[in-house]
Structure formats: structure tokens, C-alpha cells
Amino acid sequence: MEAALLKNIDNPNAADILEYKKIGGYKGLAKALEMEPQQIIDEVKRAGLRGRGGAGFPVAMKWTFASADPKFPKYLLCNADEGEPGTFKDRPLLEKNPHMLIEGMAISGHALKAEYGYIYLRGEYPAAKHILNKAIKQAYDNNLLGENILGKGITFHLAVHQGAGAYICGEETALIESLEGDKGQPRIKPPFPVNIGVFSKPTVVNNVETLSNLPYIMEIGGEAYAKIGTPDCPGPKIFCVSGHVEKPGVYELPMGTKLRDIIYTHCGGIKGGKKLKAVIPGGISTPVLPPDKIDCPMDFVNMPKHGSMLGSGAVIVMDESVCLVKVCHRALKFFEHESCGKCTPCREGTGWLRAILGRIEEGHGAEGDIDLLLSVAGNMMGKTFCPLGDGAACVVQNFIKHFRPEFEEHIKAKKCTVTG
Amino acid sequence: MFNETSIKEIEEIRTKYPNSRAALLPVLYVAQREFGWLSPEAYEAVADLLNVPKATARGVGTFYAMYKQKPMGRHLIQLCTNVSCMILGAEKLVDFLKSKYGIEPGGMSPDGRFSLVIMECIGACGTAPAMLVNDNFYENLDKKNLEEILGKYQ
């Protein structure tokens, strides 16, 4: 498959508007500006595009809700707060192909009749901030952003808003709070952002990769786009693979590519010919899989049938040398650190899970600790304000589900028997 | 009080938002740059300029990991130890920074040259272990290249 999202990525000047135009850049926007907003939404519906941030929500449906709201102005927010551990798919798009995102946002802005857009960029990407600001300026200078875009009477303003190191701001209502100048704590839904979002106005929040698909959909049309990948989840997907593989990195492949093929065909298999022990397929919040469960098509619909989730498409591969109690403990340190503190099950639960896992890892685990972990996780699942708490509980439940003997061994031996 | 350059920058920032409260995060960044960290004076300057309560400025500032609540070394090392970096040896690098430079996670080297912050994934998992020194990414780290890189930051 020819790369649509990562195209031109090896060109060192790819971020320049002239280079982007050379490969057909901004033709999708020109085409979109000839269309009525509803026609663009219909095209995206035909394409079957789903949000690439992790939830896989149908984009056209979200857009339709926001469009139907009579309040103006409307806002389009790009979620560039890529923070799910293991995920590094948006960074190349932001740093190498910023104009693809800007074009995608301008197209989406027209579809939504949104006059304002923000890119909520994580604080950990300082280079991307400079690159995006430069690209936005170029787009303004070329009348591709701002007022009366390409003389078609359409207005769309775009600016970068830099986050400051809070994973929770990847959750759309926390992102909105943060953009409004507050702590990034999620809001209760409903009302949904499509009706009452940033500055109390109808707001669509889409991921970087989602919005970067728009120029391609405009170029080839929704029908052709829908033929890529799987019928329920069409399109190209960027998978980012890290850990113990021969060739880690970002791979643009059709949605639904099997996890086994990603690891063994595209990434060259396990580093140094070692044995595979476990894979986290979609970022740290998604359920871990043992080696006999990796023949699953990587898309939003099929992964849950195989006991996990596509998440952000961040594949973390672990070989036999890895202690999974330690990985689980590290993951919970992360969730405890990133819990926003708003709701009790998450704030307290992540701390207790981390503490119990910590004592098991250090060799002070007690008999019954595994059941205690499951009890705490069970009291979090489905009871938290936002998915962060579910994610934390889910990690513990699935590590124990697939690798319980390793936890038991740790408690019995009072030390790690994997790494010594 | 902010200096003139910062005030000008803040005025420009404010034009991007429909109200001044929304400029709080970017203005906290400006304050951090100018004051070196978010000192009580820095919070006061931000609160005065944006007309928000000091408690709000501080409440928001302390929520986010990248706003510094104490003075920092001349150079900031932000080293990731999350899972992808951990399984490829990031913890050894933390130990190395401790033994070689005397920096504890969250602390500063005795000579004030470096501060070390442990990060929760910086989006460089495919080239792990990774860190940021000030605004620059460094990837595929081991003890040897880490020492070479840090040599550039005096």
C-alpha cells in the first residue's frame, strides 16, 4: 500500500509548504471549498472514517451532532496530546507533515462551519510547536487559513495551544478545561462537547491522525477510501511499534493488519531471536496479550473480540527477559501519577494498586495480594469519571488473567525469578 | 512584574483566545521562562496581568508536571522511564546520572548544572530509551552516548 499519511516523510523539507504542494498538497482543501459542508460530511460518512485517538468513534456522526447544534461560533480542536505510553504515531505527522494536518483541519472546519481551531499540543513536543507555528504562518500567508480562504468566503483561524505535561488532557473534556485555562479535569457527560464544549460552544475534538486523513479522503473519495482496510474500520492506520523487535518504528498499514504480521513481517520479529513473552497492542491502557493470542486483526471492531483493544495502535513488544510484575507496577506508577484526583475510585484505586504491586515486586508480597489487586481493580472498573481509571484497572486485571503464575511465583519466592 | 518583551509576547498570546483566562497556560510558560521557575512573584505577575485570582494561577500551575515549582539547574534533563524505555534500560541511566553527576530524580546536581525530571512517555518509544535536554530530543541512549550528550551542556 502506498503511504497516504506518512508520504514524503523521508524528505527533510517535508514540513515546508512548497514541498507539500509539490506532492499535491492543499488540492483536497480546494476541492472541499467547492462543496457544501453537508457534502463533505457525507463523503466522510461514505469513507467510514473512525477517530484514531483510541475510541474509534465514527467521525461523520460526531460532526453531524456538532453541525446540528444551532449555536455559533463552533470550534474544531485537534487532540495532539499524544501521551498514551508506547504511542509515537502523531509526532512524525506533526513534525514532518504539519501541512497535511492543517489542510485536514481547514477541510473539517468548513464541514463543521467552525471558524476557530486549536491544536492542543503536548508540552513534551517543543520541536513540533515551532514547526506547526511556522507551517500555520505559511498557510496564512498563502490564504489557506484566515479569512476568505482561497477567495471562497470561508473563514478558519488556527492556533497552537501547548499543554504542560498531563496525560489526562488527552481526554476530550479535560483537554477543553485545559484550553480554557483550568486544571485538566474531565467534565461529566452529558452535555457532550458537540453541544457544549470549549467556551460553552459546539466543539469537535479529533485526533491528529484522524484529521490528517481528510486530504486523502478528499483526493480519492469516500468510496475508494472505504475499500482500504476492513469493512467496519476502513482506511490506513499508523502503527507504532516499540520494545523488543528488530525494527521498531512507525508503520502505515491497512487497518485490520494482523498483530502477528506487524511484529514478525514488518518489524522483523523479536530482537536477537529471543522468545516473545507478551504484547501490549494499543498503548499501555489496552489489555496485554500472551503470544498465542496475536493472530488478531488490528482494528477497533475486531480487537475487542480477541480480548484487547486497538487503542492508539501502539504496540509494545516484550521478550522473555521481561518481568511482567515490574511492567505492571511501572504502568500503575504511571496511572497514579496521571490520575487527576477528581474522583475517588481512580485517585485512591491507582495508588493502592501501585502500592500492592510495588510490595510484590520488592519481595514483600503477601498471600492473597493477587485477589486484593483484583478486588481493588473491580471496584474501580466502570465507577470512575473518565476512562483513565478503567484503563488502570484493566491493565491489572489482564496482566493477572494471562500471567497469574508469574505473580504467584514472585510472592512465593519473595523476589523476581525472571530477571534474578 | 514581567519585562517588556514578555508583556509584548503575552499581548500577542491573548489575541488567540476569546478571553484572557484561556491564556493562562501559555502565560505560565512565559513566566517560567522569565523567572526561571514559578516562584510566588511569578504567580503574582501572571495573576495581575490576566486578572485571575492568585490561587487560581497557582492551582492551575501546580496541576501540570511541566510547570516548575522550585528553582531548576542550568539544564533540564527529562528522561523517560515508562515501559518502552524501561525494558530497554532506562533505569540504568537513572542510576548512572545518580552516580556520575549526583542527580536524584526530581533533584538537581550539586553544582547546579542539571535538574532531572523522570517523564511519563515522551513519544520516542521506537528509539528508546529517550530524553529531552532542554528542548532537544535524544534517543537510543546508553551510558556512553548519554555522557557525550551531557558534555555539550555545561
Coordinates of C-alpha atoms in Angstrom, one line a residue:
Chain A
M1 CA 0.0 0.0 0.0
E2 CA 1.3 3.4 -0.9
A3 CA 1.6 5.6 2.1
A4 CA -1.1 8.3 2.4
L5 CA -0.3 9.7 5.8
L6 CA 3.5 9.2 6.1
K7 CA 4.1 10.1 2.5
N8 CA 7.1 12.3 1.8
I9 CA 8.2 11.7 5.4
D10 CA 11.8 11.0 4.4
N11 CA 12.1 14.3 2.7
P12 CA 14.0 16.6 5.1
N13 CA 12.0 19.6 3.9
A14 CA 8.6 17.9 4.0
A15 CA 7.3 20.4 6.5
D16 CA 7.7 23.3 4.0
I17 CA 4.5 24.3 2.2
L18 CA 6.2 24.3 -1.2
E19 CA 7.3 20.7 -0.7
Y20 CA 3.8 19.8 0.4
K21 CA 2.2 21.5 -2.6
K22 CA 4.6 19.6 -4.9
I23 CA 3.0 16.3 -3.8
G24 CA -0.5 17.6 -4.3
G25 CA -0.9 19.4 -1.0
Y26 CA -3.9 21.6 -0.5
K27 CA -5.7 20.2 -3.5
G28 CA -8.1 18.5 -1.1
L29 CA -8.9 21.8 0.5
A30 CA -9.6 23.4 -2.9
K31 CA -11.9 20.6 -3.7
A32 CA -13.7 20.8 -0.3
L33 CA -14.3 24.5 -0.7
E34 CA -16.3 23.8 -3.8
M35 CA -18.5 21.5 -1.8
E36 CA -21.3 22.3 0.7
P37 CA -20.4 21.4 4.3
Q38 CA -23.0 18.6 4.3
Q39 CA -21.5 17.1 1.2
I40 CA -18.1 16.8 3.0
I41 CA -19.8 15.1 6.0
D42 CA -21.5 12.7 3.6
E43 CA -18.1 11.9 1.9
V44 CA -16.5 11.2 5.3
K45 CA -19.5 9.0 6.2
R46 CA -19.0 7.1 2.9
A47 CA -15.3 6.7 3.8
G48 CA -16.4 5.2 7.2
L49 CA -13.6 7.1 9.0
R50 CA -13.3 6.4 12.7
G51 CA -11.5 8.5 15.2
R52 CA -7.8 7.4 15.6
G53 CA -7.4 8.6 19.2
G54 CA -8.4 5.3 20.7
A55 CA -12.1 5.1 20.9
G56 CA -12.8 4.7 17.2
F57 CA -16.0 6.8 17.2
P58 CA -17.4 7.4 13.7
V59 CA -16.2 10.8 12.7
A60 CA -19.2 11.7 10.5
M61 CA -21.6 11.0 13.4
K62 CA -19.7 13.3 15.7
W63 CA -19.6 16.0 13.1
T64 CA -23.3 15.7 12.4
F65 CA -24.1 16.3 16.1
A66 CA -22.0 19.4 16.2
S67 CA -23.4 20.6 12.9
A68 CA -26.9 20.2 14.0
D69 CA -26.4 22.5 17.1
P70 CA -27.6 26.0 16.3
K71 CA -25.0 27.8 18.4
F72 CA -22.1 29.7 16.9
P73 CA -19.2 30.0 16.7
K74 CA -18.2 26.4 16.6
Y75 CA -14.8 25.1 17.4
L76 CA -12.6 22.4 16.0
L77 CA -9.9 21.1 18.3
C78 CA -7.1 18.8 17.3
N79 CA -6.0 16.5 20.0
A80 CA -2.2 16.4 19.7
D81 CA -1.8 15.5 23.3
E82 CA -0.3 12.1 22.4
G83 CA 0.5 10.7 25.8
E84 CA -0.6 7.1 25.9
P85 CA 2.7 5.3 26.8
G86 CA 4.0 3.5 23.7
T87 CA 2.5 5.9 21.3
F88 CA 4.6 7.9 18.9
K89 CA 2.5 8.0 15.8
D90 CA 1.4 11.6 15.8
R91 CA 4.8 13.0 16.4
P92 CA 6.0 12.3 12.8
L93 CA 2.8 13.7 11.4
L94 CA 3.2 16.9 13.5
E95 CA 6.9 17.3 12.8
K96 CA 7.2 16.1 9.2
N97 CA 3.7 16.6 7.7
P98 CA 2.2 19.6 9.5
H99 CA 0.5 20.9 6.4
M100 CA -1.4 17.7 6.0
L101 CA -2.9 18.3 9.4
I102 CA -3.5 22.0 8.7
E103 CA -5.2 21.1 5.4
G104 CA -7.3 18.4 7.2
M105 CA -8.3 20.9 9.8
A106 CA -9.3 23.5 7.2
I107 CA -11.4 20.9 5.4
S108 CA -13.0 19.8 8.6
G109 CA -13.6 23.4 9.7
H110 CA -15.5 24.1 6.5
A111 CA -17.6 20.9 7.0
L112 CA -18.5 21.9 10.5
K113 CA -18.9 25.6 9.8
A114 CA -16.3 26.1 12.5
E115 CA -14.4 29.4 12.4
Y116 CA -11.9 28.6 15.0
G117 CA -9.5 25.8 15.5
Y118 CA -6.8 25.0 18.1
I119 CA -4.2 22.3 18.0
Y120 CA -3.8 21.1 21.6
L121 CA -0.1 20.1 21.5
R122 CA 1.5 18.2 24.4
G123 CA 4.2 20.1 26.2
E124 CA 6.7 17.3 25.6
Y125 CA 6.9 18.2 21.8
P126 CA 8.7 21.5 21.8
A127 CA 10.1 21.0 18.2
A128 CA 6.6 20.3 16.9
K129 CA 5.4 23.6 18.3
H130 CA 7.9 25.6 16.3
I131 CA 7.3 23.5 13.2
L132 CA 3.5 23.9 13.5
N133 CA 3.7 27.6 14.2
K134 CA 5.9 28.1 11.1
A135 CA 3.5 26.0 9.0
I136 CA 0.5 27.8 10.2
K137 CA 2.1 31.1 9.3
Q138 CA 2.9 29.8 5.8
A139 CA -0.7 28.7 5.4
Y140 CA -2.0 32.2 6.5
D141 CA 0.5 33.8 4.0
N142 CA -0.9 31.6 1.3
N143 CA -4.6 32.4 2.1
L144 CA -5.2 28.8 3.2
L145 CA -6.1 29.9 6.7
G146 CA -7.7 33.0 8.0
E147 CA -10.5 35.0 6.3
N148 CA -11.9 34.4 2.8
I149 CA -9.8 31.3 2.2
L150 CA -8.9 30.9 -1.5
G151 CA -11.5 33.6 -2.2
K152 CA -14.4 31.3 -1.3
G153 CA -15.7 33.4 1.6
I154 CA -14.8 30.7 4.2
T155 CA -13.1 31.7 7.5
F156 CA -11.0 29.4 9.6
H157 CA -8.5 30.6 12.2
L158 CA -6.0 28.2 13.7
A159 CA -3.6 28.4 16.6
V160 CA -1.4 26.1 18.7
H161 CA -2.2 25.7 22.4
Q162 CA 0.6 24.0 24.3
G163 CA -0.2 21.6 27.1
A164 CA 2.0 21.2 30.1
G165 CA 2.5 17.5 30.9
A166 CA -0.8 16.0 31.9
Y167 CA -1.8 12.7 30.3
I168 CA -5.4 13.3 31.3
C169 CA -5.7 16.2 28.9
G170 CA -5.9 13.6 26.1
E171 CA -9.4 13.0 27.4
E172 CA -11.5 15.4 25.4
T173 CA -13.4 17.2 28.2
A174 CA -10.1 17.6 30.2
L175 CA -8.5 19.0 27.1
I176 CA -11.3 21.5 26.9
E177 CA -10.8 22.5 30.5
S178 CA -7.1 22.9 29.9
L179 CA -7.7 25.0 26.8
E180 CA -10.0 27.3 28.9
G181 CA -7.1 27.8 31.3
D182 CA -8.0 25.4 34.0
K183 CA -6.8 22.2 35.6
G184 CA -7.2 19.3 33.2
Q185 CA -10.0 17.5 35.0
P186 CA -12.7 15.8 32.9
R187 CA -16.3 17.0 32.8
I188 CA -19.4 14.9 33.4
K189 CA -21.2 13.9 30.1
P190 CA -23.8 14.9 29.0
P191 CA -23.7 17.6 27.9
F192 CA -21.3 16.4 25.2
P193 CA -18.7 18.7 23.7
V194 CA -20.5 18.6 20.4
N195 CA -23.2 20.8 22.1
I196 CA -21.4 22.5 25.0
G197 CA -17.7 22.3 24.5
V198 CA -14.9 24.9 24.7
F199 CA -16.1 28.4 25.7
S200 CA -19.6 26.7 26.0
K201 CA -19.8 26.4 22.2
P202 CA -20.3 23.3 20.0
T203 CA -16.9 21.7 19.7
V204 CA -15.5 18.8 17.8
V205 CA -12.3 17.2 19.2
N206 CA -10.5 14.9 16.7
N207 CA -7.0 13.3 16.9
V208 CA -4.1 14.4 14.7
E209 CA -4.1 11.2 12.7
T210 CA -7.9 11.4 12.1
L211 CA -7.7 14.9 10.8
S212 CA -4.6 14.1 8.7
N213 CA -6.8 11.6 6.8
L214 CA -9.1 14.3 5.4
P215 CA -6.9 15.5 2.5
Y216 CA -6.6 11.8 1.4
I217 CA -10.3 11.2 1.6
M218 CA -10.9 14.4 -0.5
E219 CA -8.3 13.2 -3.0
I220 CA -9.5 9.6 -3.6
G221 CA -13.2 9.9 -2.5
G222 CA -15.0 8.2 0.3
E223 CA -15.9 5.1 -1.7
A224 CA -12.3 4.3 -2.7
Y225 CA -11.1 5.1 0.9
A226 CA -13.7 2.6 2.3
K227 CA -12.1 -0.2 0.3
I228 CA -8.8 0.1 2.3
G229 CA -8.6 -1.9 5.5
T230 CA -11.6 -3.8 7.0
P231 CA -15.3 -3.0 6.1
D232 CA -16.2 -1.8 9.6
C233 CA -12.9 0.1 10.0
P234 CA -11.6 1.4 6.7
G235 CA -8.5 3.3 5.9
P236 CA -4.8 3.3 6.6
K237 CA -3.6 3.2 10.2
I238 CA -0.3 4.2 11.7
F239 CA 1.1 1.6 14.0
C240 CA 4.0 2.5 16.3
V241 CA 6.0 -0.4 17.5
S242 CA 8.4 -0.3 20.3
G243 CA 10.3 -2.8 22.6
H244 CA 12.0 -6.0 21.7
V245 CA 11.6 -6.1 17.9
E246 CA 14.3 -6.0 15.3
K247 CA 12.9 -2.9 13.6
P248 CA 10.8 -0.7 15.9
G249 CA 9.2 2.4 14.4
V250 CA 6.1 3.8 12.7
Y251 CA 4.4 1.7 10.0
E252 CA 1.4 2.8 7.9
L253 CA -0.6 -0.3 7.1
P254 CA -4.2 -1.1 6.2
M255 CA -6.5 -1.1 9.2
G256 CA -7.0 -4.7 10.2
T257 CA -3.4 -5.9 9.6
K258 CA -2.8 -8.8 11.9
L259 CA -0.8 -8.2 15.1
R260 CA 1.4 -11.2 14.2
D261 CA 2.2 -9.7 10.8
I262 CA 3.1 -6.4 12.3
I263 CA 5.6 -7.9 14.7
Y264 CA 7.1 -10.7 12.5
T265 CA 6.7 -9.5 8.9
H266 CA 7.0 -5.7 9.2
C267 CA 9.2 -5.3 12.3
G268 CA 11.4 -8.3 11.6
G269 CA 10.4 -10.4 14.6
I270 CA 11.8 -10.5 18.1
K271 CA 15.1 -8.9 18.7
G272 CA 18.1 -11.3 18.8
G273 CA 15.8 -14.3 18.0
K274 CA 14.5 -14.4 21.6
K275 CA 11.1 -15.7 22.6
L276 CA 8.1 -13.5 22.7
K277 CA 6.5 -13.2 26.1
A278 CA 3.8 -10.5 25.9
V279 CA 2.4 -7.8 23.7
I280 CA 0.5 -4.6 24.7
P281 CA -1.2 -3.9 21.3
G282 CA -2.7 -0.4 21.6
G283 CA -0.9 1.6 24.2
I284 CA -0.4 0.9 27.9
S285 CA -4.2 1.1 28.8
T286 CA -5.1 -1.7 26.4
P287 CA -5.2 -5.4 27.7
V288 CA -1.9 -7.2 27.4
L289 CA -1.9 -10.3 25.2
P290 CA 0.1 -13.6 25.5
P291 CA 2.0 -15.0 22.5
D292 CA -0.8 -17.4 21.5
K293 CA -3.3 -14.5 21.1
I294 CA -1.6 -12.4 18.5
D295 CA -3.4 -13.6 15.4
C296 CA -5.9 -10.8 15.7
P297 CA -6.8 -8.1 13.1
M298 CA -5.8 -4.8 14.4
D299 CA -8.9 -2.6 14.2
F300 CA -11.5 -1.1 16.5
V301 CA -14.1 -3.8 15.9
N302 CA -12.1 -7.0 15.9
M303 CA -9.7 -6.4 18.7
P304 CA -12.4 -6.5 21.5
K305 CA -13.4 -9.9 20.1
H306 CA -9.8 -11.0 20.7
G307 CA -9.6 -9.8 24.2
S308 CA -8.0 -6.4 23.7
M309 CA -8.4 -3.1 22.0
L310 CA -6.8 -1.2 19.1
G311 CA -6.3 1.9 21.3
S312 CA -3.8 4.2 19.6
G313 CA -2.1 1.4 17.7
A314 CA 0.9 1.5 20.0
V315 CA 2.4 -2.0 20.0
I316 CA 4.8 -2.7 22.9
V317 CA 6.6 -6.0 22.4
M318 CA 8.2 -7.8 25.3
D319 CA 10.6 -10.7 25.1
E320 CA 11.2 -13.5 27.7
S321 CA 13.7 -11.4 29.7
V322 CA 11.0 -9.0 30.9
C323 CA 9.5 -9.3 34.4
L324 CA 5.8 -8.6 33.9
V325 CA 5.2 -7.8 37.6
K326 CA 7.7 -5.0 37.1
V327 CA 6.0 -3.8 33.9
C328 CA 2.6 -3.9 35.6
H329 CA 4.0 -2.0 38.6
R330 CA 5.5 0.7 36.2
A331 CA 2.2 1.0 34.4
L332 CA 0.4 1.7 37.7
K333 CA 3.0 4.2 38.8
F334 CA 2.1 6.0 35.6
F335 CA -1.6 5.9 36.2
E336 CA -1.2 7.0 39.8
H337 CA 0.9 9.9 38.7
E338 CA -1.5 10.9 36.0
S339 CA -4.8 10.4 37.9
C340 CA -6.3 13.9 38.0
G341 CA -7.6 13.4 41.6
K342 CA -11.2 14.4 40.8
C343 CA -12.9 11.1 41.5
T344 CA -12.2 8.8 44.4
P345 CA -12.1 5.3 42.8
C346 CA -9.4 6.5 40.4
R347 CA -7.4 8.7 42.8
E348 CA -7.4 6.1 45.6
G349 CA -7.5 3.0 43.4
T350 CA -4.5 3.8 41.3
G351 CA -2.4 4.5 44.4
W352 CA -3.4 1.2 46.1
L353 CA -2.8 -0.9 43.0
R354 CA 0.6 0.7 42.7
A355 CA 1.4 0.1 46.3
I356 CA 0.4 -3.6 46.3
L357 CA 2.2 -4.2 43.0
G358 CA 5.3 -2.5 44.5
R359 CA 5.4 -4.7 47.5
I360 CA 5.0 -7.8 45.4
E361 CA 7.8 -6.6 43.1
E362 CA 10.1 -5.9 46.0
G363 CA 9.5 -9.3 47.5
H364 CA 7.2 -8.4 50.3
G365 CA 4.0 -9.7 48.7
A366 CA 1.6 -11.5 50.9
E367 CA -0.7 -14.4 50.2
G368 CA -4.0 -13.0 49.0
D369 CA -2.4 -10.0 47.3
I370 CA -3.4 -11.1 43.9
D371 CA -7.1 -11.3 45.0
L372 CA -6.7 -8.0 46.7
L373 CA -5.5 -6.4 43.4
L374 CA -8.5 -7.9 41.6
S375 CA -10.8 -6.6 44.3
V376 CA -9.5 -3.1 44.1
A377 CA -9.5 -3.2 40.3
G378 CA -13.1 -4.5 40.3
N379 CA -14.1 -1.6 42.5
M380 CA -12.7 0.9 40.0
M381 CA -13.9 -0.6 36.7
G382 CA -16.9 1.3 35.4
K383 CA -17.0 3.5 38.5
T384 CA -14.7 6.3 37.5
F385 CA -15.4 9.7 35.9
C386 CA -13.4 9.0 32.8
P387 CA -11.6 6.1 31.1
L388 CA -8.3 6.6 33.0
G389 CA -9.5 4.7 36.0
D390 CA -10.9 1.9 33.8
G391 CA -7.6 1.7 31.9
A392 CA -5.6 1.3 35.2
A393 CA -8.0 -1.4 36.4
C394 CA -8.0 -3.1 33.1
V395 CA -4.1 -3.3 33.0
V396 CA -4.0 -5.1 36.4
Q397 CA -6.9 -7.5 35.5
N398 CA -5.4 -8.6 32.2
F399 CA -1.8 -9.0 33.4
I400 CA -3.2 -11.3 36.2
K401 CA -5.6 -13.0 33.8
H402 CA -2.8 -14.1 31.4
F403 CA 0.2 -14.2 33.7
R404 CA -1.0 -15.1 37.1
P405 CA 1.6 -17.8 37.8
E406 CA 4.4 -15.1 37.4
F407 CA 2.7 -13.0 40.1
E408 CA 2.3 -16.1 42.3
E409 CA 5.9 -17.1 41.8
H410 CA 7.0 -13.5 42.8
I411 CA 5.1 -13.7 46.1
K412 CA 6.3 -17.2 46.9
A413 CA 9.9 -16.7 46.0
K414 CA 9.9 -13.2 47.6
K415 CA 11.8 -11.9 44.6
C416 CA 11.8 -11.8 40.8
T417 CA 12.6 -15.2 39.3
V418 CA 12.7 -13.8 35.7
T419 CA 15.4 -11.1 36.0
G420 CA 17.0 -12.6 39.1
Chain B
M1 CA 6.4 42.2 37.1
F2 CA 7.1 41.0 33.6
N3 CA 9.7 42.6 31.4
E4 CA 8.7 44.4 28.2
T5 CA 9.5 41.5 25.9
S6 CA 7.3 39.2 27.9
I7 CA 4.5 41.7 28.1
K8 CA 4.5 42.1 24.3
E9 CA 4.5 38.3 23.9
I10 CA 1.6 37.9 26.3
E11 CA -0.4 40.6 24.4
E12 CA 0.1 38.6 21.2
I13 CA -0.9 35.3 23.0
R14 CA -4.1 37.0 24.3
T15 CA -5.3 37.7 20.7
K16 CA -5.5 33.9 20.1
Y17 CA -8.2 33.4 22.7
P18 CA -11.7 34.8 23.3
N19 CA -11.0 35.6 26.9
S20 CA -7.9 36.2 29.0
R21 CA -8.4 33.3 31.3
A22 CA -7.7 30.9 28.4
A23 CA -4.3 32.4 28.0
L24 CA -3.3 31.2 31.5
L25 CA -1.3 28.1 30.4
P26 CA 0.8 29.8 27.7
V27 CA 1.3 32.8 30.1
L28 CA 2.5 30.5 32.8
Y29 CA 5.1 29.2 30.3
V30 CA 6.2 32.8 29.6
A31 CA 6.5 33.4 33.4
Q32 CA 8.5 30.2 33.9
R33 CA 10.9 31.3 31.2
E34 CA 11.4 34.7 32.6
F35 CA 11.5 33.9 36.3
G36 CA 13.3 30.5 35.8
W37 CA 10.6 28.8 37.8
L38 CA 7.0 29.6 39.0
S39 CA 8.1 31.5 42.1
P40 CA 5.5 33.3 44.2
E41 CA 6.5 36.5 42.3
A42 CA 5.9 34.7 39.0
Y43 CA 2.4 33.6 40.0
E44 CA 1.6 37.1 41.2
A45 CA 2.7 38.6 37.9
V46 CA 0.6 36.2 36.0
A47 CA -2.5 36.7 38.2
D48 CA -2.1 40.5 38.0
L49 CA -1.7 40.6 34.2
L50 CA -4.6 38.2 33.4
N51 CA -6.8 39.4 36.2
V52 CA -7.3 36.0 37.7
P53 CA -7.0 35.2 41.4
K54 CA -3.5 34.2 42.6
A55 CA -4.9 31.0 44.0
T56 CA -6.3 30.1 40.5
A57 CA -3.0 30.8 38.8
R58 CA -1.2 28.6 41.4
G59 CA -3.9 25.9 41.4
V60 CA -3.6 25.5 37.7
G61 CA 0.2 25.8 37.7
T62 CA 0.7 23.1 40.2
F63 CA -1.6 20.7 38.4
Y64 CA 0.7 20.3 35.4
A65 CA 4.0 18.4 35.6
M66 CA 5.9 20.8 33.3
Y67 CA 5.5 23.9 35.4
K68 CA 8.4 24.0 37.8
Q69 CA 7.6 24.8 41.4
K70 CA 11.2 25.2 42.5
P71 CA 14.4 26.6 41.0
M72 CA 16.0 24.5 38.3
G73 CA 19.5 23.7 37.2
R74 CA 21.0 25.4 34.2
H75 CA 19.9 22.5 32.0
L76 CA 16.8 20.3 32.4
I77 CA 17.1 16.6 31.7
Q78 CA 13.7 15.0 31.1
L79 CA 14.3 11.2 31.0
C80 CA 11.6 8.8 30.2
T81 CA 11.3 5.6 32.3
N82 CA 7.9 4.4 31.1
V83 CA 7.5 0.8 29.9
S84 CA 9.1 1.0 26.4
C85 CA 12.1 2.9 27.8
M86 CA 12.3 0.8 31.0
I87 CA 12.5 -2.5 29.2
L88 CA 15.4 -1.1 27.1
G89 CA 17.4 0.0 30.1
A90 CA 16.2 3.5 31.2
E91 CA 16.6 2.6 34.9
K92 CA 20.3 2.0 34.4
L93 CA 20.6 5.5 33.0
V94 CA 18.8 6.9 36.1
D95 CA 21.4 5.1 38.3
F96 CA 24.2 6.4 36.1
L97 CA 23.0 10.0 36.4
K98 CA 23.0 9.5 40.2
S99 CA 26.5 8.0 40.4
K100 CA 28.2 10.1 37.8
Y101 CA 26.6 13.5 38.3
G102 CA 25.0 13.2 41.7
I103 CA 21.5 13.9 40.4
E104 CA 18.5 12.3 42.1
P105 CA 15.2 12.1 40.2
G106 CA 13.3 15.3 40.9
G107 CA 16.5 16.9 42.1
M108 CA 19.5 19.0 41.0
S109 CA 23.2 18.2 40.6
P110 CA 25.2 19.8 43.5
D111 CA 26.9 22.2 41.0
G112 CA 23.5 23.4 39.8
R113 CA 24.3 22.3 36.2
F114 CA 21.5 19.8 35.7
S115 CA 18.0 19.1 37.0
L116 CA 16.5 15.7 36.4
V117 CA 12.8 15.0 35.9
I118 CA 11.5 11.5 35.3
M119 CA 9.0 11.6 32.5
E120 CA 5.9 9.6 31.7
C121 CA 6.4 8.8 28.0
I122 CA 7.8 11.5 25.7
G123 CA 6.7 9.8 22.4
A124 CA 10.1 8.4 21.4
C125 CA 9.3 4.7 22.2
G126 CA 10.6 3.4 18.9
T127 CA 14.0 4.8 19.7
A128 CA 14.0 4.1 23.4
P129 CA 15.5 4.9 25.9
A130 CA 15.0 8.6 25.2
M131 CA 15.2 12.0 26.9
L132 CA 14.8 15.7 26.4
V133 CA 17.6 18.0 27.4
N134 CA 16.0 21.5 27.5
D135 CA 14.1 21.5 24.1
N136 CA 16.2 18.8 22.3
F137 CA 15.3 15.2 21.9
Y138 CA 18.0 12.5 22.3
E139 CA 17.2 8.9 21.5
N140 CA 18.7 5.4 21.6
L141 CA 20.5 6.3 24.7
D142 CA 23.2 4.3 26.6
K143 CA 25.6 5.3 29.2
K144 CA 28.3 6.2 26.7
N145 CA 26.3 8.5 24.4
L146 CA 24.4 9.9 27.4
E147 CA 27.8 11.1 28.8
E148 CA 28.8 12.5 25.5
I149 CA 25.5 14.4 25.1
L150 CA 25.6 15.9 28.5
G151 CA 29.1 17.0 27.9
K152 CA 27.6 19.6 25.5
Y153 CA 25.6 21.1 28.2
Q154 CA 27.9 23.0 30.6

